[in-house]
mmCIF file of C-alpha atoms in Angstrom:
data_model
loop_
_atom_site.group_PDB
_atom_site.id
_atom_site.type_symbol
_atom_site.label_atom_id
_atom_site.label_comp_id
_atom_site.label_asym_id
_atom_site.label_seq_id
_atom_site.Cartn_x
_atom_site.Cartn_y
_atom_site.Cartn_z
ATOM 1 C CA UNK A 1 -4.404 -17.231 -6.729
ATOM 2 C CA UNK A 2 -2.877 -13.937 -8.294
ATOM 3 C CA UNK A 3 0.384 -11.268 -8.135
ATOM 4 C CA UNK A 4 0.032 -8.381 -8.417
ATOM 5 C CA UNK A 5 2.441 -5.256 -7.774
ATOM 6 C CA UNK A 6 1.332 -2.648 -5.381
ATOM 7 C CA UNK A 7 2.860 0.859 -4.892
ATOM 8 C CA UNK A 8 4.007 2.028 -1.204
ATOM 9 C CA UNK A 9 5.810 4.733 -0.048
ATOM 10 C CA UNK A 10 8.632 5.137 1.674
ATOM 11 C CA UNK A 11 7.302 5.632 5.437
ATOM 12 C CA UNK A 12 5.297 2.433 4.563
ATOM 13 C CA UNK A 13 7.613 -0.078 3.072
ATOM 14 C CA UNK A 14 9.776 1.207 6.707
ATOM 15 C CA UNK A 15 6.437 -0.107 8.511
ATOM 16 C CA UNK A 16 5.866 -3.217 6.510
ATOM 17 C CA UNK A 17 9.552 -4.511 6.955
ATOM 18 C CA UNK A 18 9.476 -3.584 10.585
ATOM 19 C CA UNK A 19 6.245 -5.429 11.367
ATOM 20 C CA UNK A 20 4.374 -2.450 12.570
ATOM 21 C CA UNK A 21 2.189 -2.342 8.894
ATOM 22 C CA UNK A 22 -0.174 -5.597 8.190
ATOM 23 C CA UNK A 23 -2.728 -4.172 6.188
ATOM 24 C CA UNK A 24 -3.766 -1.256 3.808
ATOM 25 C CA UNK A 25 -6.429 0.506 2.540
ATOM 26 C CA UNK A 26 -7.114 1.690 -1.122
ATOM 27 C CA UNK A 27 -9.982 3.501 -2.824
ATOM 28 C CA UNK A 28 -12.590 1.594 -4.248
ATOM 29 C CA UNK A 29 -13.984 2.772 -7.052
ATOM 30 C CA UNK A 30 -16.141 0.395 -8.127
ATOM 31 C CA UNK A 31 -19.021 1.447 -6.022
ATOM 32 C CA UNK A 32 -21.730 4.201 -7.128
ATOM 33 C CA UNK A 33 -24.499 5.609 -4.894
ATOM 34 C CA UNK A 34 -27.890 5.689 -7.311
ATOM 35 C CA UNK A 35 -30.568 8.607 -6.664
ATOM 36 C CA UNK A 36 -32.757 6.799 -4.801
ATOM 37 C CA UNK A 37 -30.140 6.059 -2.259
ATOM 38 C CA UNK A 38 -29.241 2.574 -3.342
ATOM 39 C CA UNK A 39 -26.027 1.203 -4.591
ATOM 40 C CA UNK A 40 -24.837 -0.289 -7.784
ATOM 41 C CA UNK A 41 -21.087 -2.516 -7.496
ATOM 42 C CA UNK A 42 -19.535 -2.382 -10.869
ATOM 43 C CA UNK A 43 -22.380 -2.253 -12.721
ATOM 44 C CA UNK A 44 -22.712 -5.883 -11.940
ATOM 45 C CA UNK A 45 -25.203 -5.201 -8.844
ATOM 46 C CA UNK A 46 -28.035 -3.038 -8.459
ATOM 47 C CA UNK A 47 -29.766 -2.166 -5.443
ATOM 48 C CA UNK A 48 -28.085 -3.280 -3.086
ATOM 49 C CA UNK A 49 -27.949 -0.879 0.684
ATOM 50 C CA UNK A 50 -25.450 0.589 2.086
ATOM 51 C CA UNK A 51 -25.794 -2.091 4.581
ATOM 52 C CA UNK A 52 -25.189 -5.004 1.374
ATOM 53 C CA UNK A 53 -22.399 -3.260 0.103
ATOM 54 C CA UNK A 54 -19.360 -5.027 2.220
ATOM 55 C CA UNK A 55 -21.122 -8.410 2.022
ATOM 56 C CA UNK A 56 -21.252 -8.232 -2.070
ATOM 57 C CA UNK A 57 -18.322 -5.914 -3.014
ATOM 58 C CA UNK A 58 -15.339 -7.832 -1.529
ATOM 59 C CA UNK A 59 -15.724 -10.308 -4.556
ATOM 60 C CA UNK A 60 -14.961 -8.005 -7.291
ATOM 61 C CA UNK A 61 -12.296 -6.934 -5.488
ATOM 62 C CA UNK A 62 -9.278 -7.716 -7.938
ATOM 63 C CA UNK A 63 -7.120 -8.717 -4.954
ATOM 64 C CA UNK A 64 -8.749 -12.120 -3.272
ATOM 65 C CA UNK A 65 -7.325 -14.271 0.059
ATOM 66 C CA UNK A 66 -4.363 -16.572 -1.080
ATOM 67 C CA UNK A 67 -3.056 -13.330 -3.566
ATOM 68 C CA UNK A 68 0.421 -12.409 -3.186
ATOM 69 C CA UNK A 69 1.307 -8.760 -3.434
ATOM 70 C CA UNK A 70 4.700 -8.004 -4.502
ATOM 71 C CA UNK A 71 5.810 -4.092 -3.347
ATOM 72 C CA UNK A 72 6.666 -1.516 -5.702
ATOM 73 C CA UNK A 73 8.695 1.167 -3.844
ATOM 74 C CA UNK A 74 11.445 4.143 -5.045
ATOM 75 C CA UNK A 75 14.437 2.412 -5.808
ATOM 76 C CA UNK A 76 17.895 3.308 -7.888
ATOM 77 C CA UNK A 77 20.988 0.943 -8.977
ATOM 78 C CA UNK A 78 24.024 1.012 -6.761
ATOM 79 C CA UNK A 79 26.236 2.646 -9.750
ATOM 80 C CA UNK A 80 25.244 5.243 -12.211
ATOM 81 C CA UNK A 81 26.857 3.294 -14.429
ATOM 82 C CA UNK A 82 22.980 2.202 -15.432
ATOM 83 C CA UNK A 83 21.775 5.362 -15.745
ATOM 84 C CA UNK A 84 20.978 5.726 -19.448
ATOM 85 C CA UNK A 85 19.189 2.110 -19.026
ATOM 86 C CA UNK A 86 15.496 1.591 -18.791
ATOM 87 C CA UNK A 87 14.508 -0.939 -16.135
ATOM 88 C CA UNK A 88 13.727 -3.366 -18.773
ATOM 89 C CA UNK A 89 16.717 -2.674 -20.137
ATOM 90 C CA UNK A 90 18.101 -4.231 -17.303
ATOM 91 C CA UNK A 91 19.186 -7.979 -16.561
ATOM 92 C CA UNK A 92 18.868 -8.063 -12.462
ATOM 93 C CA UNK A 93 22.010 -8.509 -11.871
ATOM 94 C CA UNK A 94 22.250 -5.290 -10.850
ATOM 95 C CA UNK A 95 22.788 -4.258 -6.844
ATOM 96 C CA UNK A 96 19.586 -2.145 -6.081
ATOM 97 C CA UNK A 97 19.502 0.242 -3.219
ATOM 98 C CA UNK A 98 16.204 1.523 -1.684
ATOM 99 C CA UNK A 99 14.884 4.774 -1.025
ATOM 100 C CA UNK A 100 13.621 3.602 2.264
ATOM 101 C CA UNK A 101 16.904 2.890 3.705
ATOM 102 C CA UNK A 102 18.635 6.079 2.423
ATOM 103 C CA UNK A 103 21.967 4.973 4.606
ATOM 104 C CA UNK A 104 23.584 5.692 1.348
ATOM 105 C CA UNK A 105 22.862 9.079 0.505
ATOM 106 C CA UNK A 106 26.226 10.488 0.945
ATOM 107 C CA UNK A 107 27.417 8.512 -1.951
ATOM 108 C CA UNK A 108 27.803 10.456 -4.922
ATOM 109 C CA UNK A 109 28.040 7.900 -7.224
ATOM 110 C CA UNK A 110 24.646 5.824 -6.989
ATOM 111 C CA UNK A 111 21.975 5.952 -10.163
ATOM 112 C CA UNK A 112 19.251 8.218 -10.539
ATOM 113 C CA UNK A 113 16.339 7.856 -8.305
ATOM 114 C CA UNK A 114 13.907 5.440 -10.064
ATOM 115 C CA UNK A 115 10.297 5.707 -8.933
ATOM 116 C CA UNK A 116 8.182 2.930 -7.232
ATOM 117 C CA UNK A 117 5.749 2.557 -10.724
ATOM 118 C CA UNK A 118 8.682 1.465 -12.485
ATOM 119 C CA UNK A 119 10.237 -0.742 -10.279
ATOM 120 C CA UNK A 120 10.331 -4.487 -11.968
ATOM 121 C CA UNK A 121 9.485 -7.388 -10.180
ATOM 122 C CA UNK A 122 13.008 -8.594 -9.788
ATOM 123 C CA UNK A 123 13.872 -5.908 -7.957
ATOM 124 C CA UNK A 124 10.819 -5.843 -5.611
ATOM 125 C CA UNK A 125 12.541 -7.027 -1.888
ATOM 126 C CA UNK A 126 8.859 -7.467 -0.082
ATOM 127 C CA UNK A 127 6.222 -9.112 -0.424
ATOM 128 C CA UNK A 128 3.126 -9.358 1.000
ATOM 129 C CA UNK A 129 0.771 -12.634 1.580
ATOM 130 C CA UNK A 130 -3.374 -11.747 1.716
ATOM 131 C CA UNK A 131 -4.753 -13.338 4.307
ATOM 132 C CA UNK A 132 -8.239 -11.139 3.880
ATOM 133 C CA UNK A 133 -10.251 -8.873 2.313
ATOM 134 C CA UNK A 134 -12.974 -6.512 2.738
ATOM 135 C CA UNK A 135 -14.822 -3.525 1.541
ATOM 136 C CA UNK A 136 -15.677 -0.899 4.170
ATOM 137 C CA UNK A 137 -16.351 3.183 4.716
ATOM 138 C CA UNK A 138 -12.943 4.876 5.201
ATOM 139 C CA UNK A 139 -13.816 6.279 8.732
ATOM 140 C CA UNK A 140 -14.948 2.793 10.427
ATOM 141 C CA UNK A 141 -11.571 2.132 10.642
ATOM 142 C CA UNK A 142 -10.823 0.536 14.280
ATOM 143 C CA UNK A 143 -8.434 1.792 16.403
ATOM 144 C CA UNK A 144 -6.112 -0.897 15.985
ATOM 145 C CA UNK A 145 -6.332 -1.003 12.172
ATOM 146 C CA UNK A 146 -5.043 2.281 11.900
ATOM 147 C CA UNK A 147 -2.042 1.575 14.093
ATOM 148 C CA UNK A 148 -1.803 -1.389 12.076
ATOM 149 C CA UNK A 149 -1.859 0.459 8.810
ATOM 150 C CA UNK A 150 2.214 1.426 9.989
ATOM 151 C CA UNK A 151 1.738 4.623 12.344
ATOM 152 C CA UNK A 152 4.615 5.521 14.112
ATOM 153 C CA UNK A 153 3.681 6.408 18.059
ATOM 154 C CA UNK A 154 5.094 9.940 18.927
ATOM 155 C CA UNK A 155 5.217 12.442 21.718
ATOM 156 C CA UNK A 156 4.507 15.309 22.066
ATOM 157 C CA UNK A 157 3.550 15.763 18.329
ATOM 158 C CA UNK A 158 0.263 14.571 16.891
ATOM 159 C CA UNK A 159 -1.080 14.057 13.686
ATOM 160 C CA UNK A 160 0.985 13.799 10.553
ATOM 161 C CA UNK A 161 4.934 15.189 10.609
ATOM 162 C CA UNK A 162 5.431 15.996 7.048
ATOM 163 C CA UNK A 163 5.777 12.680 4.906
ATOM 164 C CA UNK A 164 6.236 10.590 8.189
ATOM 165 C CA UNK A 165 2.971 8.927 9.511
ATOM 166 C CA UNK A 166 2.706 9.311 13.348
ATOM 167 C CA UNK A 167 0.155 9.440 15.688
ATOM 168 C CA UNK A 168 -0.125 10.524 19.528
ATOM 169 C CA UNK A 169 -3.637 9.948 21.513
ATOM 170 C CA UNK A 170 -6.454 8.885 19.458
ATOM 171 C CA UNK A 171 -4.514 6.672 15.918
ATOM 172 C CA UNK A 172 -7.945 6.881 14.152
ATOM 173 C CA UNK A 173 -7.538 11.002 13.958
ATOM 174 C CA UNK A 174 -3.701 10.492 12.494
ATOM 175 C CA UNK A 175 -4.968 8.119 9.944
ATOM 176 C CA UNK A 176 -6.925 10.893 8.394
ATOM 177 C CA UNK A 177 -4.757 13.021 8.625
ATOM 178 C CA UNK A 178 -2.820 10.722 6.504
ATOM 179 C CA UNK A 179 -5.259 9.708 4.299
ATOM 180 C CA UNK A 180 -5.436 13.845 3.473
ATOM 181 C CA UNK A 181 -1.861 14.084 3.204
ATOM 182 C CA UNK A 182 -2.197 11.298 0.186
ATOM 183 C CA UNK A 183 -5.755 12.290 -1.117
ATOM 184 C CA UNK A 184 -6.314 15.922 -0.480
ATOM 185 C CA UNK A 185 -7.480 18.359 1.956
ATOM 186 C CA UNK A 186 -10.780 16.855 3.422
ATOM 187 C CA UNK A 187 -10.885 13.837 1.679
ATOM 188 C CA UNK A 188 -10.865 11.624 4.729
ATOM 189 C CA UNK A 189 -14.082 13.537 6.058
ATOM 190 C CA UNK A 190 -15.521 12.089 2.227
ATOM 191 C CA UNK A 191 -15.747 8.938 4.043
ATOM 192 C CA UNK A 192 -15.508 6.486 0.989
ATOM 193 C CA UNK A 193 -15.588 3.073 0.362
ATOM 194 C CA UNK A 194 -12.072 1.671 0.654
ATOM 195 C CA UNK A 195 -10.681 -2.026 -0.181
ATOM 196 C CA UNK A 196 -8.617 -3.464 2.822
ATOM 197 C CA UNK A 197 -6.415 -5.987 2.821
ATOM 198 C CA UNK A 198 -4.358 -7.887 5.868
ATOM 199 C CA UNK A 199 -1.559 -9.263 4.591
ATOM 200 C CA UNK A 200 1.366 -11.364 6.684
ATOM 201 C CA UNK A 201 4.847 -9.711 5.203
ATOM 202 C CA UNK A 202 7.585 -11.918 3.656
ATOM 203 C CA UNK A 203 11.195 -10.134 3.627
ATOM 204 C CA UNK A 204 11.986 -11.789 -0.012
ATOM 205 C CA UNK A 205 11.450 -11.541 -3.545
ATOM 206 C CA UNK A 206 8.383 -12.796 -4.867
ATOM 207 C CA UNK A 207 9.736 -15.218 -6.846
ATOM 208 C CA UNK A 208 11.886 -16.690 -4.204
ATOM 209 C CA UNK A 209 9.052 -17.865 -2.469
ATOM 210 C CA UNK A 210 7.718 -20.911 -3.078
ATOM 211 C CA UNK A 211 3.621 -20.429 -2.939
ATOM 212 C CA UNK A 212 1.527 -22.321 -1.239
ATOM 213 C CA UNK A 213 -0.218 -25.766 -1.970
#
């Protein structure tokens, strides 16, 4: 059983803290359709059909059941007092204030806004237990994965409401939308093979957790 940090965003950490997010899908690269149709996973398996893919590739995944996932996410020190630090600079004693919250805008005297790939792991606040994996296409998504990926039901709007994910009517459709929002115009309809994991969410540092026997 492994950590590992993984990035969110802001609209995301909000939906993994308030329950509504318990999984999420990333691209998985290690997949490459052959010219006769066939795939090849990693360069490990060859030949395999589109049909073998999710039954073989969820083992190379480099995130397996029992892995805990500690949650990268943009972040700043309470004082600017730390500005001129890197974050290994610093000792974590430092009070950290989250980008997600953003109740304390209106301060003037906070750091500089640090971004989620630097974030160290002492001052990660989430993290994230994997109960599963798989390996699927992007668009079989279920209806109620996609609300559980950490949409936001809203009326009358549909779709995605600029940085905020938020659905109305069918979730599946606002996923996308999402997905294109991250990835690009028409990515989604690209319909690759994505890594997803379901994860049960811990409000505490990784390393205040005690793992499990």
């Amino acid at each position: 059983m492994g950590d590992h940090p993984m990035l969110f965003s802001a609209p995301m950490v909000r939906g993994n803290r308030s329950g509504r997010k318990t999984n999420t899908r990333r691209l998985f690269k290690g997949i490459e359709e052959l010219p006769n149709g066939l795939f090849q996973i990693f360069g490990g398996i060859v030949g395999v059909t589109k049909e073998d893919v999710p039954i073989y590739a969820p083992e190379y995944l480099p995130i397996q059941p029992g892995d805990r996932l500690w949650v990268r996410e943009t972040w700043r020190t309470e004082s600017n007092h730390y500005d001129d630090l890197a974050p290994s600079e610093m000792g974590g004693e430092e009070t950290i204030l989250y980008d997600a919250d953003a109740d304390w805008r209106d301060n003037k005297t906070v750091g500089k806004t640090r971004v989620s790939i630097h974030m160290p792991r002492w001052a990660s606040r989430t993290t994230l237990l994997v109960h599963t994996v798989r390996v699927e296409r992007l668009l079989s998504i279920s209806r109620e994965d996609a609300i559980a990926e950490g949409l936001e039901w809203v009326a009358p709007t549909y779709g995605v409401s600029g940085i905020a994910p938020t659905w109305n009517g069918d979730p599946r459709k606002s996923y996308f939308a999402l997905w294109d929002h991250i990835n690009g115009h028409g990515a989604a309809a690209k319909n690759p093979w994505v890594s997803v994991y379901h994860y049960e969410v811990v409000d505490q540092n990784i390393d205040q957790i005690a793992r499990a026997a």
